[in-house]
mmCIF file of C-alpha atoms in Angstrom:
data_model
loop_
_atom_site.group_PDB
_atom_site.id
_atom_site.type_symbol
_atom_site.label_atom_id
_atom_site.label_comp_id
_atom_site.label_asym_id
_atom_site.label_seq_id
_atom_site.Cartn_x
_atom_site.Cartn_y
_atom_site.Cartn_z
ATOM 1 C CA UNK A 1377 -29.880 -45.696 -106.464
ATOM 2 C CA UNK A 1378 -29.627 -45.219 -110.103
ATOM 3 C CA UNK A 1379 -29.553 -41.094 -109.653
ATOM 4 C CA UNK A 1380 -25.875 -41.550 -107.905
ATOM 5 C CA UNK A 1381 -24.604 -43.530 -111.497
ATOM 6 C CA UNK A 1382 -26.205 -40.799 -113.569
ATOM 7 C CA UNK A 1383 -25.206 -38.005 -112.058
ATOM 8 C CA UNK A 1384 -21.713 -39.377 -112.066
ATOM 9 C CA UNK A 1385 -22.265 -39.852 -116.054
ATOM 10 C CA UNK A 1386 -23.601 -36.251 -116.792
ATOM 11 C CA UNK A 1387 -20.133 -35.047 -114.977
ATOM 12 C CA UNK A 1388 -18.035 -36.904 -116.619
ATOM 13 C CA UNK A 1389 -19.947 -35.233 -119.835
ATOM 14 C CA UNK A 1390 -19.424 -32.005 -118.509
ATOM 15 C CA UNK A 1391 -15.479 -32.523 -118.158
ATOM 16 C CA UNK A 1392 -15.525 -31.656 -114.515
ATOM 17 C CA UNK A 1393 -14.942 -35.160 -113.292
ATOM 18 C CA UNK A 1394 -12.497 -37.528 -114.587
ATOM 19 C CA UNK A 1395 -13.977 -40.456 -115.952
ATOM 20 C CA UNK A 1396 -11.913 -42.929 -113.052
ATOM 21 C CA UNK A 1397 -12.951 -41.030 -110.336
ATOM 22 C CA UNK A 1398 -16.711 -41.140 -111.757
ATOM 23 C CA UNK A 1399 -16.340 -45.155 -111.654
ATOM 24 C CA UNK A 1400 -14.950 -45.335 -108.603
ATOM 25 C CA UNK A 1401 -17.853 -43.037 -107.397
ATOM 26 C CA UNK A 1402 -20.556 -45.267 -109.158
ATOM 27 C CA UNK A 1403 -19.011 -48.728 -107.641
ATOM 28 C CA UNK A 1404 -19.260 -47.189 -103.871
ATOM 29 C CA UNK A 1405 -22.670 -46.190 -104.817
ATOM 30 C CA UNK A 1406 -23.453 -49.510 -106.004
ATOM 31 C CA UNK A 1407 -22.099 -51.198 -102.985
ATOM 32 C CA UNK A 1408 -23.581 -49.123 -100.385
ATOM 33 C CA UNK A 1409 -27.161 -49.737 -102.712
ATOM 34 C CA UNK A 1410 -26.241 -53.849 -102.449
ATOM 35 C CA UNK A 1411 -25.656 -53.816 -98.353
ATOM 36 C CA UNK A 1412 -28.543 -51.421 -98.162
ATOM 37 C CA UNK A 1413 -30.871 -53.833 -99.971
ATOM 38 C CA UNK A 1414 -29.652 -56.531 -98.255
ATOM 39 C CA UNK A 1415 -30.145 -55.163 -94.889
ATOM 40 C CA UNK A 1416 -33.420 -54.067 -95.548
ATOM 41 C CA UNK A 1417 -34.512 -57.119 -97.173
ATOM 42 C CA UNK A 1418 -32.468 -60.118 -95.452
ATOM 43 C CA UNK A 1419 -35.105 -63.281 -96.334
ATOM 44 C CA UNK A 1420 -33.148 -62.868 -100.104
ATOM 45 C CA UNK A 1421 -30.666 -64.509 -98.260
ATOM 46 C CA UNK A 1422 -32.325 -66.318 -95.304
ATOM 47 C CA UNK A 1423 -34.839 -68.223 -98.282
ATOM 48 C CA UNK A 1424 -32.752 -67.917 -101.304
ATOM 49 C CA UNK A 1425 -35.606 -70.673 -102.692
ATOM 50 C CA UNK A 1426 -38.013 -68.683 -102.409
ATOM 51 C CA UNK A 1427 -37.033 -65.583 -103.669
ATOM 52 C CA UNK A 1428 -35.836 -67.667 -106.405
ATOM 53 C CA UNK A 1429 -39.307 -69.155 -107.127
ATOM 54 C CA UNK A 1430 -40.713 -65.347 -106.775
ATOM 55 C CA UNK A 1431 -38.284 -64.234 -109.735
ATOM 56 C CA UNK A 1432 -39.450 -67.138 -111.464
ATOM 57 C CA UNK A 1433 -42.691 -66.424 -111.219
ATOM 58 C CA UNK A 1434 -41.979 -62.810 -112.328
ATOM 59 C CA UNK A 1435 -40.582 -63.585 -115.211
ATOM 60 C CA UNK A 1436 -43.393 -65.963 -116.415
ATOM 61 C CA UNK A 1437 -45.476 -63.018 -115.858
ATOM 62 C CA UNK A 1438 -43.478 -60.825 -117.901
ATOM 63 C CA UNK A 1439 -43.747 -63.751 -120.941
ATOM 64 C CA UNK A 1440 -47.366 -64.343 -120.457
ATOM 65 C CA UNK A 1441 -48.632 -61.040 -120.767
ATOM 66 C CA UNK A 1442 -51.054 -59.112 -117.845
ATOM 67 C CA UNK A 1443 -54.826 -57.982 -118.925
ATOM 68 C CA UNK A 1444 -55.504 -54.863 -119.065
ATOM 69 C CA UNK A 1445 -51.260 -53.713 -119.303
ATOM 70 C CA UNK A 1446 -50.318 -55.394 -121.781
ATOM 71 C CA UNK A 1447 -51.089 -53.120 -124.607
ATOM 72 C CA UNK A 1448 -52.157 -55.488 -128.163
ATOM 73 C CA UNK A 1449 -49.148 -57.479 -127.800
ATOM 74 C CA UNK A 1450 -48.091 -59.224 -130.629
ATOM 75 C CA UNK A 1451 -50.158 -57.191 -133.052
ATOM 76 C CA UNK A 1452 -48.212 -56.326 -136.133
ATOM 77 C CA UNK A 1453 -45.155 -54.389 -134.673
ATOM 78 C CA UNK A 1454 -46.926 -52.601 -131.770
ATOM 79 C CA UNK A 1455 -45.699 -53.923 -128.868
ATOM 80 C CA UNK A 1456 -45.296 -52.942 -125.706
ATOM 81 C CA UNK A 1457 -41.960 -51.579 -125.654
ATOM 82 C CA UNK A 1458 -43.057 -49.792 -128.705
ATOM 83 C CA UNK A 1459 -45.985 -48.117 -126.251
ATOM 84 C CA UNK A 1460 -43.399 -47.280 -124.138
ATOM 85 C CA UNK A 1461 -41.238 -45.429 -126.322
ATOM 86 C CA UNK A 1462 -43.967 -43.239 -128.011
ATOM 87 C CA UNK A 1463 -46.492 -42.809 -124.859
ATOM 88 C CA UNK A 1464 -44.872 -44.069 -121.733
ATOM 89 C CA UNK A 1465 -41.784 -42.008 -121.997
ATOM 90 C CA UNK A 1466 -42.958 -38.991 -122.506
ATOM 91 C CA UNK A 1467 -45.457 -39.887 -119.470
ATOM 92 C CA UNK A 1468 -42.813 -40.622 -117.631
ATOM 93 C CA UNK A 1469 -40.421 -37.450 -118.138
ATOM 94 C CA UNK A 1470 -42.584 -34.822 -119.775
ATOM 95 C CA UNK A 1471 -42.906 -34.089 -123.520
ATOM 96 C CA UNK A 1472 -40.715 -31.273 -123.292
ATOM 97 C CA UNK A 1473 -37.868 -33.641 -121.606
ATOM 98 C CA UNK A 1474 -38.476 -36.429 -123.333
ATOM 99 C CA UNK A 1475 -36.838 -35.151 -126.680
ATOM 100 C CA UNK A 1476 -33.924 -33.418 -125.564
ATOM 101 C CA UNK A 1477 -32.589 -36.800 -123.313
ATOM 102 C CA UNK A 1478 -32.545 -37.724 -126.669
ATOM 103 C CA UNK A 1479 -30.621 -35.108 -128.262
ATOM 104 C CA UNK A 1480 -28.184 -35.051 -125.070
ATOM 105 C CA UNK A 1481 -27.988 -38.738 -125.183
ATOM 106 C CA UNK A 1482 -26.784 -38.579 -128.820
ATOM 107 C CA UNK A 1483 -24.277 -35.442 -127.673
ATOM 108 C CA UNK A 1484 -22.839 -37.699 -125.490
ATOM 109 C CA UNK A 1485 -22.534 -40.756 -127.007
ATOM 110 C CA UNK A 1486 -20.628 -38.853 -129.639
ATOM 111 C CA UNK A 1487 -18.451 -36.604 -127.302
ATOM 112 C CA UNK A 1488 -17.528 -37.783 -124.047
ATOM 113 C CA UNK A 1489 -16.239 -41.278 -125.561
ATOM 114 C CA UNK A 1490 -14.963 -42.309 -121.969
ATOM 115 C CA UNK A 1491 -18.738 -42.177 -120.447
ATOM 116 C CA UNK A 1492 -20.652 -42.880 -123.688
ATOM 117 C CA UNK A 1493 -20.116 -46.644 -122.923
ATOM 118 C CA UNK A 1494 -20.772 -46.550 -119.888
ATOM 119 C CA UNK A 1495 -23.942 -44.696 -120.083
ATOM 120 C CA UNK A 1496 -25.436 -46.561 -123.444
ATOM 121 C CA UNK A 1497 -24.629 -49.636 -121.500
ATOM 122 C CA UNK A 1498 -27.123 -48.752 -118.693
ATOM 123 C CA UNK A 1499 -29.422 -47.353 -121.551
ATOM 124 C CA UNK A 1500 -29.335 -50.934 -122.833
ATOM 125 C CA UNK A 1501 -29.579 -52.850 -119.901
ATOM 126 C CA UNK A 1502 -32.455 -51.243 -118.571
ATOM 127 C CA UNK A 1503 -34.639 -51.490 -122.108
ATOM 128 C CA UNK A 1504 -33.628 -54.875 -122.766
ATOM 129 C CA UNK A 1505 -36.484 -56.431 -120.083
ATOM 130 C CA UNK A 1506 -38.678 -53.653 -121.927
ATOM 131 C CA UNK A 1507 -38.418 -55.131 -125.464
ATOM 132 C CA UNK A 1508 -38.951 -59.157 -124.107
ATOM 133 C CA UNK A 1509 -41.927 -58.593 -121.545
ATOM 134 C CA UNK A 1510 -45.475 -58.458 -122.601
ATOM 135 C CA UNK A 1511 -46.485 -55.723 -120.258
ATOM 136 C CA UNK A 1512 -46.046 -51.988 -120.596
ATOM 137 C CA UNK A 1513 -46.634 -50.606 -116.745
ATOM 138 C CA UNK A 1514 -45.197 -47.011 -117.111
ATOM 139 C CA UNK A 1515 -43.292 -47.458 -113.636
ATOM 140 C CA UNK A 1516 -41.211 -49.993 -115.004
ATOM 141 C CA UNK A 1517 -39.643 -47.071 -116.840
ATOM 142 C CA UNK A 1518 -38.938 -45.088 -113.618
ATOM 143 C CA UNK A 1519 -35.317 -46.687 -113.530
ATOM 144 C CA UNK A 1520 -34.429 -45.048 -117.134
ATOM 145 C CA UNK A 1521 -35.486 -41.640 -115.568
ATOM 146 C CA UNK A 1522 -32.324 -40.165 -113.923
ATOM 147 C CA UNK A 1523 -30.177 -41.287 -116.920
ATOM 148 C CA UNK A 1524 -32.372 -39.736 -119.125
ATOM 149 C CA UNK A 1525 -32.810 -36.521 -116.686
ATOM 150 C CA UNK A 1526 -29.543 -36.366 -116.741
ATOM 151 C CA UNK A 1527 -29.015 -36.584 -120.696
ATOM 152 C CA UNK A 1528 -31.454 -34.153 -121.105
ATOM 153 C CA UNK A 1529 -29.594 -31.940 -118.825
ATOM 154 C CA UNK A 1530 -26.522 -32.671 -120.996
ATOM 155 C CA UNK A 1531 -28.652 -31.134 -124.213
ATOM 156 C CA UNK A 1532 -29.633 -28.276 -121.972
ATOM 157 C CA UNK A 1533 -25.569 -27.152 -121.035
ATOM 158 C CA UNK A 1534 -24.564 -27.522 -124.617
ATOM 159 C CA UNK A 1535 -26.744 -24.456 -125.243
ATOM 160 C CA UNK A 1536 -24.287 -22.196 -126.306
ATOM 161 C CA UNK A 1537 -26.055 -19.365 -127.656
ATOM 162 C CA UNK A 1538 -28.246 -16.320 -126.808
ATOM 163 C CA UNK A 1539 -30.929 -17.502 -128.893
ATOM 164 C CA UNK A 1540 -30.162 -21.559 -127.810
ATOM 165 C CA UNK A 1541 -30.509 -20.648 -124.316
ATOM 166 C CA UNK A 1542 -33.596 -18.364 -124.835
ATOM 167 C CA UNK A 1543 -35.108 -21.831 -126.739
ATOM 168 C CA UNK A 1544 -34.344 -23.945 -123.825
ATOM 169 C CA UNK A 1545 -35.446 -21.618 -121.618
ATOM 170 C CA UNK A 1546 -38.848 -21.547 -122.885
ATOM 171 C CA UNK A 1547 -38.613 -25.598 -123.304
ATOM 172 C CA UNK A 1548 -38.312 -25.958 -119.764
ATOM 173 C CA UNK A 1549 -41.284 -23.518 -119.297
ATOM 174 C CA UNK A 1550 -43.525 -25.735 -121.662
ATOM 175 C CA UNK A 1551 -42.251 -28.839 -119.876
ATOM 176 C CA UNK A 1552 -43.741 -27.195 -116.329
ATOM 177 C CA UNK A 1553 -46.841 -25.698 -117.903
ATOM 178 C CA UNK A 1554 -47.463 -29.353 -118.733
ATOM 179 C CA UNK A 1555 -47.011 -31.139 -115.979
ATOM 180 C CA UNK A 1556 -48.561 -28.479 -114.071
ATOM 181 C CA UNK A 1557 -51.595 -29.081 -116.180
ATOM 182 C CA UNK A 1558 -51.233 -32.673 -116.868
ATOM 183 C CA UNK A 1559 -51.586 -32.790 -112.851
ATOM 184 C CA UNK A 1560 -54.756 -30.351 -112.500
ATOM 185 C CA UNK A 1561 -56.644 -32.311 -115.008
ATOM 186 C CA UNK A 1562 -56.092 -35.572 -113.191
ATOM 187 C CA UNK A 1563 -56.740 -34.689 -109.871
ATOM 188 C CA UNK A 1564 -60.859 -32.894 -111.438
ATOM 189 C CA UNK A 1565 -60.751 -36.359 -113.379
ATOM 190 C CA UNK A 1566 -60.489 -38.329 -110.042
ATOM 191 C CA UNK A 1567 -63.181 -35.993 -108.314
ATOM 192 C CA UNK A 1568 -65.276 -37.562 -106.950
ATOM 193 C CA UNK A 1569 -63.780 -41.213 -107.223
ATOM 194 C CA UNK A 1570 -66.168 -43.483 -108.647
ATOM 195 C CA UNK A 1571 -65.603 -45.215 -105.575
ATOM 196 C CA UNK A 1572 -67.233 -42.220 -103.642
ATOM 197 C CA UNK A 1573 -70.134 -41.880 -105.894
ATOM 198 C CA UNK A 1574 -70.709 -45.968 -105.887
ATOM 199 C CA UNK A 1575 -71.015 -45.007 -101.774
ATOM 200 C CA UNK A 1576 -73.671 -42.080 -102.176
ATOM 201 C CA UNK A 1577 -75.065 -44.440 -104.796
ATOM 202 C CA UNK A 1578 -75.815 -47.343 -102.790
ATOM 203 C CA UNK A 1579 -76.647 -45.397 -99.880
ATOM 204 C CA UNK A 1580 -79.655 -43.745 -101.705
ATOM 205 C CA UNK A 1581 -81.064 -47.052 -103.284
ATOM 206 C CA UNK A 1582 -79.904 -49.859 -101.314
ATOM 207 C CA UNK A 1583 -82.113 -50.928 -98.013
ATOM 208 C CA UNK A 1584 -80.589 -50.963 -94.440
ATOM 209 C CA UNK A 1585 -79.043 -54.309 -94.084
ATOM 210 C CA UNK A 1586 -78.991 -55.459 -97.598
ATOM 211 C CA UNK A 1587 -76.130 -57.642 -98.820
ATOM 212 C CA UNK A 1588 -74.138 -56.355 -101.440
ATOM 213 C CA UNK A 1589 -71.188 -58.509 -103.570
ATOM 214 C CA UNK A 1590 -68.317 -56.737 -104.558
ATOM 215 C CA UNK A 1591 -65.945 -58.535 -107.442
ATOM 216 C CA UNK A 1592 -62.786 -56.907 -107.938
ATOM 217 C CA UNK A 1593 -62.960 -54.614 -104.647
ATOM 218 C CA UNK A 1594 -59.544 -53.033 -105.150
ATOM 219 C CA UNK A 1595 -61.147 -49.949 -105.807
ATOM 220 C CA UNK A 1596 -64.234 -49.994 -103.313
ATOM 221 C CA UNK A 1597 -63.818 -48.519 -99.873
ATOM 222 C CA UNK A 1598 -67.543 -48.139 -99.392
ATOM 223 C CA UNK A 1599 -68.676 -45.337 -97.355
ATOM 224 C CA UNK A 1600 -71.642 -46.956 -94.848
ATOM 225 C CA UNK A 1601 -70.801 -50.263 -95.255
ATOM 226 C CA UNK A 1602 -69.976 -53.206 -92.782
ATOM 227 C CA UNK A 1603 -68.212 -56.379 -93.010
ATOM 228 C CA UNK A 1604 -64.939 -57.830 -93.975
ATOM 229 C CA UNK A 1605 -65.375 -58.319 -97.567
ATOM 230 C CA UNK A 1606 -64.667 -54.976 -99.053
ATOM 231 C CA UNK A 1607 -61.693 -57.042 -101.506
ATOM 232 C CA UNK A 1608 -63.720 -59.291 -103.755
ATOM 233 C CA UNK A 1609 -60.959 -61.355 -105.423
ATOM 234 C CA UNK A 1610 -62.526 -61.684 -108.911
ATOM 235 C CA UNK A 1611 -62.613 -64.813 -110.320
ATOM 236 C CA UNK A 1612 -61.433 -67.542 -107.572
ATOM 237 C CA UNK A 1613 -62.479 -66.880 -104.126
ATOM 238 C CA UNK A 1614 -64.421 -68.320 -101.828
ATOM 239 C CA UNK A 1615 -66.123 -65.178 -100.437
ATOM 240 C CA UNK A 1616 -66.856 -63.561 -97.158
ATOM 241 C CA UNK A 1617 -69.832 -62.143 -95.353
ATOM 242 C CA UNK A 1618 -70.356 -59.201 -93.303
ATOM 243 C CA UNK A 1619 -72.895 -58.807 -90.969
ATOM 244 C CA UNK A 1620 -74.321 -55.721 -91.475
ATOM 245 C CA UNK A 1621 -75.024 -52.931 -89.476
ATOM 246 C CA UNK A 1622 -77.958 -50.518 -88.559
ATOM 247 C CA UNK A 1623 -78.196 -47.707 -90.762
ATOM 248 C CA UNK A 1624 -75.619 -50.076 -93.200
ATOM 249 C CA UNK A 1625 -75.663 -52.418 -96.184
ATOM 250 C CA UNK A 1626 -73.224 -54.934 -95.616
ATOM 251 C CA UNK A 1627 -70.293 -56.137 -98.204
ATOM 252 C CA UNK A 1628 -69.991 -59.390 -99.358
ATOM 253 C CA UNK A 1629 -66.409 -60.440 -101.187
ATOM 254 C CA UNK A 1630 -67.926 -61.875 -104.568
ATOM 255 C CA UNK A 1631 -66.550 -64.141 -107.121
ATOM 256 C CA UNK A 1632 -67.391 -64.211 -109.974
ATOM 257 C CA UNK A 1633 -67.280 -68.416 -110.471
ATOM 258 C CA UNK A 1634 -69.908 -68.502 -107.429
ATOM 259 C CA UNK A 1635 -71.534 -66.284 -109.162
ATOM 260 C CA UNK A 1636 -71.626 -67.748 -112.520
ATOM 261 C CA UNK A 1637 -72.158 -71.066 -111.303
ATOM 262 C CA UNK A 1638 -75.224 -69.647 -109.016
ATOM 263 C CA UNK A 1639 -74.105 -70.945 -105.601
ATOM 264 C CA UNK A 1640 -74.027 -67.332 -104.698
ATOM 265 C CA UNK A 1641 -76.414 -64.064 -106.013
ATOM 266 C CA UNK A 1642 -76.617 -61.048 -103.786
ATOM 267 C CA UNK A 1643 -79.547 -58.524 -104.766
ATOM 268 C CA UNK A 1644 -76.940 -56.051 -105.380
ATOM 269 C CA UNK A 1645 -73.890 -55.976 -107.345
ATOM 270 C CA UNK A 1646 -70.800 -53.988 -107.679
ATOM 271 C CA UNK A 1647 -68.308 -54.659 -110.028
ATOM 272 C CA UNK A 1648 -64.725 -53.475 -111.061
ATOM 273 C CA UNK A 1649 -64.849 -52.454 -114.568
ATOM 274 C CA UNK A 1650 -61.425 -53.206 -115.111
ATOM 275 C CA UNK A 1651 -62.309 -56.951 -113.487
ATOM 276 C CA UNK A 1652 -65.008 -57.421 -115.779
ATOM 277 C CA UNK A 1653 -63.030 -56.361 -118.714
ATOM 278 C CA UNK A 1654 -60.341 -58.591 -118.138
ATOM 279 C CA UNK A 1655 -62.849 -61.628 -118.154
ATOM 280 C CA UNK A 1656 -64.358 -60.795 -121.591
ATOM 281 C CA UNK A 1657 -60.781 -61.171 -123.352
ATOM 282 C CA UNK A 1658 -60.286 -64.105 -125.109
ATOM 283 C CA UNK A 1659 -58.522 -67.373 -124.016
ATOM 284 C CA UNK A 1660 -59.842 -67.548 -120.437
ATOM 285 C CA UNK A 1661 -60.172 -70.937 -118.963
ATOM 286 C CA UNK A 1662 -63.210 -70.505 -117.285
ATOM 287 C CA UNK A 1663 -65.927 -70.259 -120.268
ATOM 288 C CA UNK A 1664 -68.855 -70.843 -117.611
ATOM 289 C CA UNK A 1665 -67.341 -67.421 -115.971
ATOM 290 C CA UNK A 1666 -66.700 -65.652 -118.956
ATOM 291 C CA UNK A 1667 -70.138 -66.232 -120.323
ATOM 292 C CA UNK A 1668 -71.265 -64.648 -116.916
ATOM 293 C CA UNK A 1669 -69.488 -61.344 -117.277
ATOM 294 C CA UNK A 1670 -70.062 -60.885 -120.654
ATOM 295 C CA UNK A 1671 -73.474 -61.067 -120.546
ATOM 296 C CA UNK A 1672 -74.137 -58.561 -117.320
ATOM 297 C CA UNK A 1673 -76.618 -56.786 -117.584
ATOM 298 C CA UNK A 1674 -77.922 -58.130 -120.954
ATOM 299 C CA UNK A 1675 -81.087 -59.510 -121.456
ATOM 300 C CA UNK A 1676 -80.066 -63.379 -120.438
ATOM 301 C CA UNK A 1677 -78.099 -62.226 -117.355
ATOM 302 C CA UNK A 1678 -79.804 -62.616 -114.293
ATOM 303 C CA UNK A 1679 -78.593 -59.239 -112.991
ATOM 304 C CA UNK A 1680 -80.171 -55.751 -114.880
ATOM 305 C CA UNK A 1681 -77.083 -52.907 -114.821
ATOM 306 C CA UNK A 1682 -78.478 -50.062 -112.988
ATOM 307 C CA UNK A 1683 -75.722 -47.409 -112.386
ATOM 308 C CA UNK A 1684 -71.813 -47.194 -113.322
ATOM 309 C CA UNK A 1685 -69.493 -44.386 -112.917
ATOM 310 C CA UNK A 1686 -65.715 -44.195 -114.260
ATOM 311 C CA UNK A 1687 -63.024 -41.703 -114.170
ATOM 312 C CA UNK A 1688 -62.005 -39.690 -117.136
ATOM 313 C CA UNK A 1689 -58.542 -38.815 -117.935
ATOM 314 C CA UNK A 1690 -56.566 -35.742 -119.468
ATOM 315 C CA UNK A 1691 -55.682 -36.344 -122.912
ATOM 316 C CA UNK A 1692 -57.534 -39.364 -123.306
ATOM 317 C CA UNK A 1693 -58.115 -39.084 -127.032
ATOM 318 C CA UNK A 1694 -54.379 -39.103 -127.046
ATOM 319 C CA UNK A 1695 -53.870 -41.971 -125.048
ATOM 320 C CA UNK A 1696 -56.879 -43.726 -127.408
ATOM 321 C CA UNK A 1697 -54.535 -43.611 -130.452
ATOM 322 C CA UNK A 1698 -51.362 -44.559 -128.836
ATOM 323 C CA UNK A 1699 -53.180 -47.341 -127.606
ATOM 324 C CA UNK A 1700 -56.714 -48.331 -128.482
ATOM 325 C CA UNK A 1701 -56.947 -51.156 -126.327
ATOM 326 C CA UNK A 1702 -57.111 -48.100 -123.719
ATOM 327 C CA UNK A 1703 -60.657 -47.845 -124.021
ATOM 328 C CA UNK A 1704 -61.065 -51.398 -123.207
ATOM 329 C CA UNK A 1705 -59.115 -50.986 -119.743
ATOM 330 C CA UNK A 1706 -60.650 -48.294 -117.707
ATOM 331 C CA UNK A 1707 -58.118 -47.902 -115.117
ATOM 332 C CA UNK A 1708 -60.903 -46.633 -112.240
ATOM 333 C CA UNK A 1709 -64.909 -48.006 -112.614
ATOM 334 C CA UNK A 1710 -67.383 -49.224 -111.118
ATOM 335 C CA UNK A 1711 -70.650 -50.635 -112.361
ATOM 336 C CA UNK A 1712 -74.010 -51.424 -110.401
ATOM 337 C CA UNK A 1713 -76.090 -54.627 -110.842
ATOM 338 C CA UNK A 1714 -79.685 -55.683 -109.305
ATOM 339 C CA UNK A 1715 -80.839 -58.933 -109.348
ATOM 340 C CA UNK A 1716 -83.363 -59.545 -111.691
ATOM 341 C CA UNK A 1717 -86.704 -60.331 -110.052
ATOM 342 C CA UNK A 1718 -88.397 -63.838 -111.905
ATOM 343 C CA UNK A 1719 -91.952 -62.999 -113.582
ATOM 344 C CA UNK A 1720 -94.558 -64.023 -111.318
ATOM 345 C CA UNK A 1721 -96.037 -67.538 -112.374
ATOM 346 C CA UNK A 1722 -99.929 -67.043 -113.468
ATOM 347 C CA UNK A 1723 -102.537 -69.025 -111.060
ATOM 348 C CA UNK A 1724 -103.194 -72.340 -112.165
#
């Protein structure tokens, strides 16, 4: 919806539309956008509690912070939004567009007076939920992208010269080289999935039938497998039990407090890096369960580590000094786990 308001914007900086029609443009769009969402989404008005009490709960998500997104918050004066700005943006639009929205934004905020507000208004309002939360998901910048788009196509028109024109020209070819590269590099980083080599994994080394708990199984759909537990829920369920198959190992949905707590231990063990790295931050309630996944695979763990793959990504050493917590959050993992088998007791 927000690409109707911005194009209207980057007109009005143009001079082709007047900046009345342009509002009058922007509150149809909005309208149409207001019935739309209402018609498409009618228990906002049919349980106004509870979509109350879901915004609510957003928000105290926002102020608490979300492992594993939300950057070092509150160390020194990198915080998310400051992520954002210097990694997430140019994510977002492209290093190439990136800095000329913000050359066209400053054009027009200091020639077409009648939008400028307008637009730097919709800047603001959209960055202001950036600065307060505690999380730094790049899609919550996705509504700052046709504004910016269209400030960067602002930049791009005010190119008035031979040699301007040639430099944007070749701007705009950088910008495509690298996304087209940016693209290639994460689809060879994501092949195989470590998903799909878990499956060939376990299907080498794991006997037919065997049970195998998965914690965190948002990443794991397990070639070979049976059973309904293919979505472990980390740290609070209950669990559920396939039944195996012939030819199969059969999935079990872990948690990790069974686990901990030994009411539950499967011979085999597969568990979502980023799940496990949550759970060895600091400040979790559960120490019993914190003790348990920091100490997989150690020594005192009653599970030896036997495999783990994880997807690599382009430009990762860049991402590692934006943000070094980055290596602590593998977005895509998986790590293997065998229960460890007692010493046998000598004859007495």
């Amino acid at each position: 919806g927000l690409a109707v308001p911005a194009t209207a914007i980057a007109l009005v900086a143009s001079g082709r539309v007047g900046a009345a029609v342009a509002t009058r443009q922007v509150a149809l769009a909005g309208g149409v956008a207001a019935l739309a969402f209402l018609a498409t989404t009618p228990y906002v008005l049919l349980d106004v509690p509870f979509f109350a009490s879901e915004i609510a709960r957003e928000l105290d998500h926002q102020a608490r912070g979300h492992p594993g997104a939300d950057v070092v918050a509150g160390e020194g004066i990198y915080r998310p939004v400051v992520y954002q700005l210097v990694a997430g943006l140019p994510m977002t639009l492209g290093l190439a567009t990136y800095p000329l929205s913000l050359v066209g934004a400053a054009l027009f905020a200091a020639r077409a007076r009648s939008g400028a507000v307008a637009f730097l208004a919709a800047l603001a309002a959209l960055l202001a939920p950036l600065v307060v939360s505690k999380i730094a998901f790049v899609r919550y910048l996705m509504p700052l992208a046709p504004l910016l788009c269209a400030a960067a196509g602002v930049a791009v028109a005010r190119l008035e010269s031979r040699a301007a024109r040639a430099a944007g020209t070749a701007v705009a070819a950088i910008a495509a080289a690298t996304t087209l590269a940016t693209t290639a590099g994460m689809v060879e980083s994501l092949s195989p999935m470590p998903a799909e080599e878990t499956s060939r994994w376990l299907a080498a080394h794991v006997a037919r039938g065997d049970a195998v708990g998965v914690v965190g199984g948002i990443l794991f759909h397990l070639d070979g497998a049976t059973g309904d537990g293919a979505s472990g829920d980390g740290a609070s369920g209950d669990g559920a039990s396939g039944d195996g198959a012939d030819g199969a190992f059969a999935i079990e949905a872990a948690s990790l407090r069974r686990l901990a707590t030994g009411v539950e231990r499967p011979r085999w063990l597969v568990v979502d890096t980023w799940e496990r790295n949550r759970l060895r931050r600091p400040g979790d309630a559960r120490p019993r369960v914190l003790e348990f996944a920091r100490q997989l695979g150690d020594d005192a763990s009653p599970y030896v580590r036997r495999a783990a793959f994880a997807a690599h990504y382009p430009f990762q050493r860049a991402y590692l000094a934006l943000d070094p917590a980055f290596a602590s959050y593998p977005l895509l993992g998986a790590e293997i786990f065998e229960r460890r088998v007692p010493p046998a007791r000598a004859p007495h």
